[in-house]
XYZ file of C-alpha atoms in Angstrom:
123
model
C 118.215 110.271 132.218
C 117.983 111.819 128.698
C 119.202 111.196 125.103
C 123.428 111.782 124.207
C 123.559 113.890 121.749
C 123.795 112.528 117.950
C 126.207 114.141 114.929
C 125.571 114.311 112.297
C 127.968 111.642 110.987
C 125.823 109.849 112.826
C 122.890 110.687 110.594
C 124.996 110.230 107.974
C 125.983 106.719 108.717
C 122.528 105.260 109.279
C 121.232 107.264 106.007
C 123.804 104.988 104.206
C 122.790 102.332 105.382
C 118.701 103.433 104.407
C 121.370 103.294 100.615
C 122.809 100.436 100.503
C 122.605 97.423 98.841
C 120.643 93.897 99.852
C 123.407 91.056 99.086
C 121.352 89.391 97.322
C 122.931 86.091 97.640
C 122.757 86.035 101.646
C 119.154 87.503 101.237
C 118.036 84.902 99.467
C 119.760 82.407 101.313
C 117.836 84.016 104.430
C 114.685 83.180 102.977
C 115.807 80.303 101.250
C 116.680 78.678 104.936
C 113.207 80.569 106.620
C 111.376 78.028 103.947
C 113.012 75.051 104.714
C 112.705 75.387 108.603
C 109.378 77.005 108.445
C 107.987 73.646 105.569
C 109.627 71.212 108.105
C 107.940 72.848 111.546
C 104.319 73.141 110.080
C 104.441 69.473 109.005
C 106.366 68.632 111.690
C 103.179 69.466 114.091
C 100.407 67.003 112.973
C 102.965 64.298 112.491
C 104.068 64.437 116.042
C 100.037 65.576 117.318
C 99.531 61.875 115.374
C 95.985 63.725 113.921
C 96.749 62.671 109.903
C 96.439 66.266 107.751
C 93.712 68.595 109.196
C 95.903 71.025 106.965
C 95.851 69.792 104.136
C 99.399 69.766 103.579
C 99.323 67.844 101.064
C 98.610 70.200 98.317
C 102.099 71.575 98.813
C 102.900 67.956 96.733
C 101.679 69.781 94.096
C 103.941 72.519 94.136
C 107.610 70.215 95.209
C 107.596 66.846 94.109
C 108.030 64.048 95.769
C 105.949 65.942 99.028
C 104.489 63.363 101.684
C 102.718 64.397 105.152
C 106.052 62.398 106.873
C 108.706 62.751 108.227
C 111.055 62.137 104.396
C 108.485 64.134 102.758
C 109.374 66.727 105.614
C 112.881 66.668 103.935
C 111.722 66.428 100.489
C 109.972 69.591 100.765
C 112.251 71.405 102.997
C 114.449 71.289 99.953
C 111.964 72.735 97.342
C 111.161 75.481 99.762
C 114.487 76.227 100.300
C 115.667 76.635 96.666
C 112.201 77.882 96.103
C 113.059 80.893 98.713
C 116.279 80.974 97.284
C 115.302 81.901 94.204
C 112.769 84.433 95.910
C 114.767 86.086 98.023
C 117.100 86.707 95.093
C 115.523 87.640 93.181
C 113.424 90.256 95.130
C 116.420 91.306 96.242
C 117.906 92.065 93.088
C 114.899 94.524 92.121
C 115.018 96.202 94.957
C 118.813 97.648 94.184
C 117.709 97.965 91.203
C 115.152 99.418 92.202
C 116.814 102.286 94.799
C 119.690 102.694 92.068
C 117.049 103.609 89.208
C 115.483 106.518 91.846
C 118.934 107.137 92.738
C 120.299 108.300 88.808
C 116.055 110.448 89.203
C 117.235 111.661 92.075
C 120.287 113.178 91.103
C 119.740 114.353 87.171
C 116.650 115.930 89.383
C 119.317 118.013 90.883
C 121.292 118.945 88.535
C 118.825 119.618 86.471
C 118.318 122.161 89.039
C 121.637 123.132 89.490
C 121.901 123.530 85.736
C 118.478 125.573 84.499
C 119.369 128.694 84.328
C 122.744 128.505 82.471
C 121.871 130.409 79.989
C 121.024 133.407 81.454
C 124.479 133.898 82.981
C 125.199 133.491 79.614
């Protein structure tokens, strides 16, 4: 079976998706939710095994106030991790969007300069 023929419009669509800005709030919420779920799972594993704290998770209490290796601590840690993950994701999307916008402005300026570089030769 052969691959279907790709038209220029599908290539243009893929290129437009590549340069599309990230939605800051949605990316922040996704990173925050993933961090919260990871924190709950990381705390739940030693609690369900009943083997104490082999991974030394109590160190998270240094970053997340109120966190303990318990079920209530897991919820407190999830709230903190969700907040920190949201902020980190939001700033990551913001930085990526700003960098991409800057690069597009530089590329456009270089292209315009290349087109008008020999303008005075035609006068």
